[in-house]
mmCIF file with all atom_site columns, C-alpha atoms and ligand atoms in Angstrom:
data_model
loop_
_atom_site.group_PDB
_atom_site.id
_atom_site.type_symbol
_atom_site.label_atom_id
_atom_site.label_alt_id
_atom_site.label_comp_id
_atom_site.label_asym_id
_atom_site.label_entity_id
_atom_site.label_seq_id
_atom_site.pdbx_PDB_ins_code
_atom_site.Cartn_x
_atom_site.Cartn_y
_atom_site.Cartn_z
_atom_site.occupancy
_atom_site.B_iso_or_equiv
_atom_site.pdbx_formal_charge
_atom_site.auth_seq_id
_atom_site.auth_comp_id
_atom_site.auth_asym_id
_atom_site.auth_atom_id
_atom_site.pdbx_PDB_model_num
ATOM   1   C  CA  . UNK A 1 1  ? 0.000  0.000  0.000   1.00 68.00 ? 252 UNK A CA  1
ATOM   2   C  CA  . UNK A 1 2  ? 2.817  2.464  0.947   1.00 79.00 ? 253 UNK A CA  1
ATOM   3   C  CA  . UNK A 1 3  ? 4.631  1.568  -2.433  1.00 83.00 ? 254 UNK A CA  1
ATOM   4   C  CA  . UNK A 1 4  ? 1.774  1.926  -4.201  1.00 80.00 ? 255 UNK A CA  1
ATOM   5   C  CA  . UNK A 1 5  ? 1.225  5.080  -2.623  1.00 78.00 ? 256 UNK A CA  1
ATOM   6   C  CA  . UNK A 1 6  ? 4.470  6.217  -3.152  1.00 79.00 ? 257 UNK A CA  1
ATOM   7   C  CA  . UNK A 1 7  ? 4.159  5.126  -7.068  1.00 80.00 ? 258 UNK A CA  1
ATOM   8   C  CA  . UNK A 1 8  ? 1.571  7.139  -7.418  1.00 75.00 ? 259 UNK A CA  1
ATOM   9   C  CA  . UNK A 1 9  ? 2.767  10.439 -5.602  1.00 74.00 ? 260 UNK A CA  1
ATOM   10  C  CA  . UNK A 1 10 ? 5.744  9.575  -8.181  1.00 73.00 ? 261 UNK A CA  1
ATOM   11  C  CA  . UNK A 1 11 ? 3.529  9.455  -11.291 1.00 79.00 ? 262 UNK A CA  1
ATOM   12  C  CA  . UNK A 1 12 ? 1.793  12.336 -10.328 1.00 75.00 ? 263 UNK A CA  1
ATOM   13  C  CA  . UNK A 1 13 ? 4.254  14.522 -9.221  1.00 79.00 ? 264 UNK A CA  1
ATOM   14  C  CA  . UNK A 1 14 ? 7.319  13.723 -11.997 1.00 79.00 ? 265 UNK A CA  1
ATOM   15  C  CA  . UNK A 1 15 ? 5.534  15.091 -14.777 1.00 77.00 ? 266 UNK A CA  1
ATOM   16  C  CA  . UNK A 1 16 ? 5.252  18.680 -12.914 1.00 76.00 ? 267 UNK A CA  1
ATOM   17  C  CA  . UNK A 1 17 ? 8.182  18.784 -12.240 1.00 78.00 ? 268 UNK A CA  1
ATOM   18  C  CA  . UNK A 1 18 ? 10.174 18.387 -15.134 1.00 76.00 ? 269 UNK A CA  1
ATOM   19  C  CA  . UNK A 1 19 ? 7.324  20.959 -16.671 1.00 77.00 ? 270 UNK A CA  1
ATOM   20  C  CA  . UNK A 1 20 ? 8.659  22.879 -13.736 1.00 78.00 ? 271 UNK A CA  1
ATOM   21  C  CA  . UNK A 1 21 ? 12.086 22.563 -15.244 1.00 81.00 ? 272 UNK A CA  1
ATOM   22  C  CA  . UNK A 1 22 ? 11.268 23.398 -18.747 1.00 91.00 ? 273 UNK A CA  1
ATOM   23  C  CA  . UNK A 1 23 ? 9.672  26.721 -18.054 1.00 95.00 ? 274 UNK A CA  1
ATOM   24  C  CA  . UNK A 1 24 ? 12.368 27.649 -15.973 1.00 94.00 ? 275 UNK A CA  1
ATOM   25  C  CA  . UNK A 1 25 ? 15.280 26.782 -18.444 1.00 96.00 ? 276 UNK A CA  1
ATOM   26  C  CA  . UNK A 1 26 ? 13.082 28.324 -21.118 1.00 97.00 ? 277 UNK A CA  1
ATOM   27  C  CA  . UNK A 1 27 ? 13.345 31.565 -18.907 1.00 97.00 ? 278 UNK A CA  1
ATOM   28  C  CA  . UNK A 1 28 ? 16.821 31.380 -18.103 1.00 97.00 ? 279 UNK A CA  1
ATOM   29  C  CA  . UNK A 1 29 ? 17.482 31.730 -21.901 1.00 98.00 ? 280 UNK A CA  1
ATOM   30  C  CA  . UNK A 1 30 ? 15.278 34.842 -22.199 1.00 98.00 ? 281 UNK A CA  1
ATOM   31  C  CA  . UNK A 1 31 ? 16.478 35.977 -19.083 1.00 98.00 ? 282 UNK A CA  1
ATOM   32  C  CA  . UNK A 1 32 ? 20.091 35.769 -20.949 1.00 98.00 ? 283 UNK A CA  1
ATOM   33  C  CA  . UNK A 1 33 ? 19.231 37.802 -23.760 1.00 98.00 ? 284 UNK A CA  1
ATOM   34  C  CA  . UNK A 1 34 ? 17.121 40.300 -22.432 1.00 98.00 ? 285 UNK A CA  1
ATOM   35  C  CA  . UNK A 1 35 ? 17.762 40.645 -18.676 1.00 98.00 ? 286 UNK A CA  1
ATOM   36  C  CA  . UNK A 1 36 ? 21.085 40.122 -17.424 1.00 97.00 ? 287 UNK A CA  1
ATOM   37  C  CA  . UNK A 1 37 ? 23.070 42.554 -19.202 1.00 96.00 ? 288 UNK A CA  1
ATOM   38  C  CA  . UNK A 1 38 ? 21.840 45.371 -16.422 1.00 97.00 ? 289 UNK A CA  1
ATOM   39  C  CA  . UNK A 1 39 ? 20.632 42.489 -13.626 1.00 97.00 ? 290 UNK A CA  1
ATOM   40  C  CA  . UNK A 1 40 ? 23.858 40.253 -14.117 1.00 97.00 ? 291 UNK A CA  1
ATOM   41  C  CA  . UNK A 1 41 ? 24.027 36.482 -13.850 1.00 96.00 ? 292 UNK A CA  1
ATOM   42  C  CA  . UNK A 1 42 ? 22.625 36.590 -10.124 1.00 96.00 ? 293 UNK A CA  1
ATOM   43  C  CA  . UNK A 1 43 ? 19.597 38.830 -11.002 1.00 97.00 ? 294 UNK A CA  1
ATOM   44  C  CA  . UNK A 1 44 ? 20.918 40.577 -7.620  1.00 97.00 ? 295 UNK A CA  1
ATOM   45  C  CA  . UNK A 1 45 ? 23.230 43.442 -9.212  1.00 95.00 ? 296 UNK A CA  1
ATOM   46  C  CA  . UNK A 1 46 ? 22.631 46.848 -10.815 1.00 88.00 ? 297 UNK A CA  1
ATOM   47  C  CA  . UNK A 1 47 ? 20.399 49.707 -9.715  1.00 87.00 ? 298 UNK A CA  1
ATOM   48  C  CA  . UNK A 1 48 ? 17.700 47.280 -8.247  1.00 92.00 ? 299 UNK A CA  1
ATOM   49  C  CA  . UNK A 1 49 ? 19.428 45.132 -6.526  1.00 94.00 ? 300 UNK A CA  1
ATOM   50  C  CA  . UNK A 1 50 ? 17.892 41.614 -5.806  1.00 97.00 ? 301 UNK A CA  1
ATOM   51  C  CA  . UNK A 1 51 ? 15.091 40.600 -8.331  1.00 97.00 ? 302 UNK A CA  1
ATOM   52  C  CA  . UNK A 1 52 ? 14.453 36.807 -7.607  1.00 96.00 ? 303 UNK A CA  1
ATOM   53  C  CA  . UNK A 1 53 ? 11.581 35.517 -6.374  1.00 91.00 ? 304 UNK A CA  1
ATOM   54  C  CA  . UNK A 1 54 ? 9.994  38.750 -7.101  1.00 95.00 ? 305 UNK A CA  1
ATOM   55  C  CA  . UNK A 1 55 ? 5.487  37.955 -8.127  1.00 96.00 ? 306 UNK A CA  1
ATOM   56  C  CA  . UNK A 1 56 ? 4.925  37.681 -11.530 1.00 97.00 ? 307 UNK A CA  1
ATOM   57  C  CA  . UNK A 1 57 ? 2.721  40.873 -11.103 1.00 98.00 ? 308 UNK A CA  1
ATOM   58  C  CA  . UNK A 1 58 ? 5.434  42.803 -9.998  1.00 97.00 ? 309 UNK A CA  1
ATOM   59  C  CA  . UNK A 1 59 ? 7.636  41.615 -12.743 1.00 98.00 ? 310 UNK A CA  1
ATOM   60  C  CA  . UNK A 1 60 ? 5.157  41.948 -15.726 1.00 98.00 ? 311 UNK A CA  1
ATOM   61  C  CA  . UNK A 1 61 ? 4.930  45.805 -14.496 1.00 98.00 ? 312 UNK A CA  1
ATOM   62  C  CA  . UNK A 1 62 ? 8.279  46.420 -14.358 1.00 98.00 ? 313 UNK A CA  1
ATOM   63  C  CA  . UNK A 1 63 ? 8.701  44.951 -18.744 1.00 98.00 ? 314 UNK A CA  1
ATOM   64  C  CA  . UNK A 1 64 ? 5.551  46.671 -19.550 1.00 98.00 ? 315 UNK A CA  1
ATOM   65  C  CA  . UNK A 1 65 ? 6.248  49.613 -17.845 1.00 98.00 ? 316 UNK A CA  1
ATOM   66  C  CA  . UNK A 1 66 ? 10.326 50.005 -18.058 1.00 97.00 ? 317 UNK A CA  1
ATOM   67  C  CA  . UNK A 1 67 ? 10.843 51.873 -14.918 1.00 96.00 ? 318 UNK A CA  1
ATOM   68  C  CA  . UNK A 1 68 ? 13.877 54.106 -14.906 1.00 95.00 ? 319 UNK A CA  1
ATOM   69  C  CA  . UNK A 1 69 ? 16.366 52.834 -17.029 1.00 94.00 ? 320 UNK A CA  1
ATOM   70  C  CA  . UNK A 1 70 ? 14.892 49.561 -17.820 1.00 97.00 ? 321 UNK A CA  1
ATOM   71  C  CA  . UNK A 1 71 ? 13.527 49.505 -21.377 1.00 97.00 ? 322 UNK A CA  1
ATOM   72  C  CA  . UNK A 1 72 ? 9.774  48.089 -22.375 1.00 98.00 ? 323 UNK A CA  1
ATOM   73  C  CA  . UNK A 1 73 ? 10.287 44.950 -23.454 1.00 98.00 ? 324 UNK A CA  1
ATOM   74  C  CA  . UNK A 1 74 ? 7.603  43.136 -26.165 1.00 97.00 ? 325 UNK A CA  1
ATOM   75  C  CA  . UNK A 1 75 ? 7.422  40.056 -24.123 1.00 98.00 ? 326 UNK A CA  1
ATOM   76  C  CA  . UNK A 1 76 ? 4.462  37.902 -23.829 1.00 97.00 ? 327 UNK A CA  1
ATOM   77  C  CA  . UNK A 1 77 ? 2.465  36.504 -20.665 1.00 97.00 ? 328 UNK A CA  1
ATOM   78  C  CA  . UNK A 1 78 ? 4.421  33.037 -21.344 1.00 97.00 ? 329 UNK A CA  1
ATOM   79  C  CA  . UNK A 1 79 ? 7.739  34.298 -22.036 1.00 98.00 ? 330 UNK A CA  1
ATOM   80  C  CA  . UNK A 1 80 ? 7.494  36.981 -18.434 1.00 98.00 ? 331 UNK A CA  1
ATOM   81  C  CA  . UNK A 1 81 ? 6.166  33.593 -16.771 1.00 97.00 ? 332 UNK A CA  1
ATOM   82  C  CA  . UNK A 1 82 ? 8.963  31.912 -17.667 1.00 98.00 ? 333 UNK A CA  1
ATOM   83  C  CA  . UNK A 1 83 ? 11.138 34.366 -16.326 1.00 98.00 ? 334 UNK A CA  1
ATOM   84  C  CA  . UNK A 1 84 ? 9.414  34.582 -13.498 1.00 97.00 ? 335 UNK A CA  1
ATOM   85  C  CA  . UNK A 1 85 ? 10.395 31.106 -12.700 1.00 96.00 ? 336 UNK A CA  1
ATOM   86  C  CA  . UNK A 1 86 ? 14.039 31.222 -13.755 1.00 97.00 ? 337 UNK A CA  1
ATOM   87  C  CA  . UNK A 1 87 ? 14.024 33.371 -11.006 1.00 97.00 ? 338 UNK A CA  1
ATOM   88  C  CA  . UNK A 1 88 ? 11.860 31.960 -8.488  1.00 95.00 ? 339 UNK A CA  1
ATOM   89  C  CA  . UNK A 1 89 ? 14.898 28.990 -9.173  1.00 94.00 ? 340 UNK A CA  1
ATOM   90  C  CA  . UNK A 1 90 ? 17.343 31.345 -8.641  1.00 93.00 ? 341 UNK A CA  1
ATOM   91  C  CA  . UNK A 1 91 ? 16.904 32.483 -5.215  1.00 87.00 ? 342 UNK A CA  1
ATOM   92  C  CA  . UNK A 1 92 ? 16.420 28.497 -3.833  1.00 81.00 ? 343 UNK A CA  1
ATOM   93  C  CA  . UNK A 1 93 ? 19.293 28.133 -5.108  1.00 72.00 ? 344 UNK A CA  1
HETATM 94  C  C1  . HEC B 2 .  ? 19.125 48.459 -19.559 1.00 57.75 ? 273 HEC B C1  1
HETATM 95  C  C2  . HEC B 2 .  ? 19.157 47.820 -18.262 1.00 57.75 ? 273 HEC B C2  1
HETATM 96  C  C3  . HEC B 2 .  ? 18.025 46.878 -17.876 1.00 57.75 ? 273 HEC B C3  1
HETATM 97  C  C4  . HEC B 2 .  ? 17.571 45.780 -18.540 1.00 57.75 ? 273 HEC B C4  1
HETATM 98  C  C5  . HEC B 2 .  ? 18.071 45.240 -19.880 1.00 57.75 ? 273 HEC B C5  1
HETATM 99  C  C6  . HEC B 2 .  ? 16.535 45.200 -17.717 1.00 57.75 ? 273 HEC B C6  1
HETATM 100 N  N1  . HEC B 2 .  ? 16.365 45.938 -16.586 1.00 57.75 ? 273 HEC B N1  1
HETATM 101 FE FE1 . HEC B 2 .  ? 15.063 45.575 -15.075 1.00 57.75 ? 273 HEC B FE1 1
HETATM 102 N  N2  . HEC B 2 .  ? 15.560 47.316 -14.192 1.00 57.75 ? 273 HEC B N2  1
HETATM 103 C  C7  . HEC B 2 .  ? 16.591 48.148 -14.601 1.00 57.75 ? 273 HEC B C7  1
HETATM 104 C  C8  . HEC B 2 .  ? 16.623 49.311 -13.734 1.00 57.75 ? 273 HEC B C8  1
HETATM 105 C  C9  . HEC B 2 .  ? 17.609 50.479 -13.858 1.00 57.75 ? 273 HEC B C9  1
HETATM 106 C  C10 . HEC B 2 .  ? 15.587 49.147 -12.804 1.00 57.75 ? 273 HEC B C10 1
HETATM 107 C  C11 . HEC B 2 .  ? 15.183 50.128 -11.680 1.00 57.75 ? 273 HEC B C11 1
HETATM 108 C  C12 . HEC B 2 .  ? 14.284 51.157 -12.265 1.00 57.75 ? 273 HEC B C12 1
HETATM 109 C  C13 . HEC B 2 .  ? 13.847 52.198 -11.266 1.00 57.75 ? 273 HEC B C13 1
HETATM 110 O  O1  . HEC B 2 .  ? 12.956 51.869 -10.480 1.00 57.75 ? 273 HEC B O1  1
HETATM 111 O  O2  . HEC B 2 .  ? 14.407 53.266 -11.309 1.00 57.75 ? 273 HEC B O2  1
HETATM 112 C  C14 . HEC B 2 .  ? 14.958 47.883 -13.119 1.00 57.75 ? 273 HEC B C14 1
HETATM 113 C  C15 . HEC B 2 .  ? 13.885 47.346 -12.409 1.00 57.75 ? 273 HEC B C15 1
HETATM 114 C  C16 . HEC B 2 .  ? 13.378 46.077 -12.593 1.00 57.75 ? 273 HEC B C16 1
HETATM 115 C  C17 . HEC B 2 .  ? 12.368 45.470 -11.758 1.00 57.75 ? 273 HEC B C17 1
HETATM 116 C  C18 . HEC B 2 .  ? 11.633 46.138 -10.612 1.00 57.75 ? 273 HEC B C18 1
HETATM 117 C  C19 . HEC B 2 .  ? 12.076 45.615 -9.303  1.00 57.75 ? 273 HEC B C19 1
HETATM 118 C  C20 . HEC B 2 .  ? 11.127 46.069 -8.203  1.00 57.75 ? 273 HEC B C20 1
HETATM 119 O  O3  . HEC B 2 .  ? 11.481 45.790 -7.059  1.00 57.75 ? 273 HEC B O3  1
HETATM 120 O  O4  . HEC B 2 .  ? 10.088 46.673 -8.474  1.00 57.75 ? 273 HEC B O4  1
HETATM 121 C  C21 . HEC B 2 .  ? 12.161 44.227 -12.249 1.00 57.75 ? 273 HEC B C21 1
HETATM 122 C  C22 . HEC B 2 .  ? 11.203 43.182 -11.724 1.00 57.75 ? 273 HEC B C22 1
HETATM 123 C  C23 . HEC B 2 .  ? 13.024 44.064 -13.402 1.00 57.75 ? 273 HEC B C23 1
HETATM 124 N  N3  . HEC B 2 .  ? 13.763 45.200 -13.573 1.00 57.75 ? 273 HEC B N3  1
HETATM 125 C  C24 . HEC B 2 .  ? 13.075 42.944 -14.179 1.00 57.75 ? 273 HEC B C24 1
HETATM 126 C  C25 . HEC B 2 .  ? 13.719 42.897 -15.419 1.00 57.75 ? 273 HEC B C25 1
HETATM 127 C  C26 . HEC B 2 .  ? 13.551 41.818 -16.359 1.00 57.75 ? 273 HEC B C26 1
HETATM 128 C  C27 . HEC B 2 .  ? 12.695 40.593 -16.131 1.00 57.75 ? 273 HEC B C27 1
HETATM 129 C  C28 . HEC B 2 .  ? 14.310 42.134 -17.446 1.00 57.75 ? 273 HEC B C28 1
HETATM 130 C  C29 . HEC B 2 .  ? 14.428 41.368 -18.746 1.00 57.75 ? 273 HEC B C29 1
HETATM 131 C  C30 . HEC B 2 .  ? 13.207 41.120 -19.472 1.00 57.75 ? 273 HEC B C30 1
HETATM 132 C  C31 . HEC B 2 .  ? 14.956 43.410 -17.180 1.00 57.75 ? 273 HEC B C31 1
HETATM 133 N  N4  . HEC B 2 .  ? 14.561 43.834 -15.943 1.00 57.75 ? 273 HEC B N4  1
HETATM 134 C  C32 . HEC B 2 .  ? 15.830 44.054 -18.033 1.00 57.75 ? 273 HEC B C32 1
HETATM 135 C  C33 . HEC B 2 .  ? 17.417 47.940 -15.660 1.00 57.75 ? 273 HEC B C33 1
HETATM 136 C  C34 . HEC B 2 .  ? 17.263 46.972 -16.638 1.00 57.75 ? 273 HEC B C34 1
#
């Protein structure tokens, strides 16, 4: 019963996470080529500081908006969600 349990937490559970993975390797890429020039390879440097694990709100506004020096970036809902979770990833570590 326990295995079986176990099998099926496992079935369940596998699937999201490697989705998990995807999206966030899919956002470290556009993170590379559209972020980390000003945020660096942390996403904790430049004028800002720290921007991991910052809501996806919060970072939609900022690449619709372009506060300050940040440019407006034409990014869409999937492509900020992705980035989103690149950086959720980065500050766990
Ligand atoms: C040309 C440099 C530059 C680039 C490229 C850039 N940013 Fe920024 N970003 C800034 C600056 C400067 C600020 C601070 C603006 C201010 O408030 O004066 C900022 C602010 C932010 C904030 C707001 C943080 C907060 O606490 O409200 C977020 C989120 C953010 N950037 C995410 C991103 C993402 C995601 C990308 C890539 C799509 C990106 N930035 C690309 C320079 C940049």
């Amino acid at each position: 019963m326990r295995r079986l349990l176990a099998t099926l937490i496992l079935a369940i559970a596998a699937p999201a996470a490697a989705q998990g993975a995807d999206i966030a390797a899919r956002g470290a890429a556009l993170y590379a080529d559209n972020c980390l020039e000003c945020h660096g390879p942390t996403a904790t440097e430049g004028e800002v500081g720290d921007i991991r694990g910052l809501s996806l709100g919060t970072v939609t506004g900022a690449v619709r908006s372009g506060p300050g020096m940040m440019p407006v970036f034409a990014l869409g809902e999937d492509e900020i969600r992705a980035i989103v979770a690149y950086l959720g990833r980065l500050r766990s570590g």
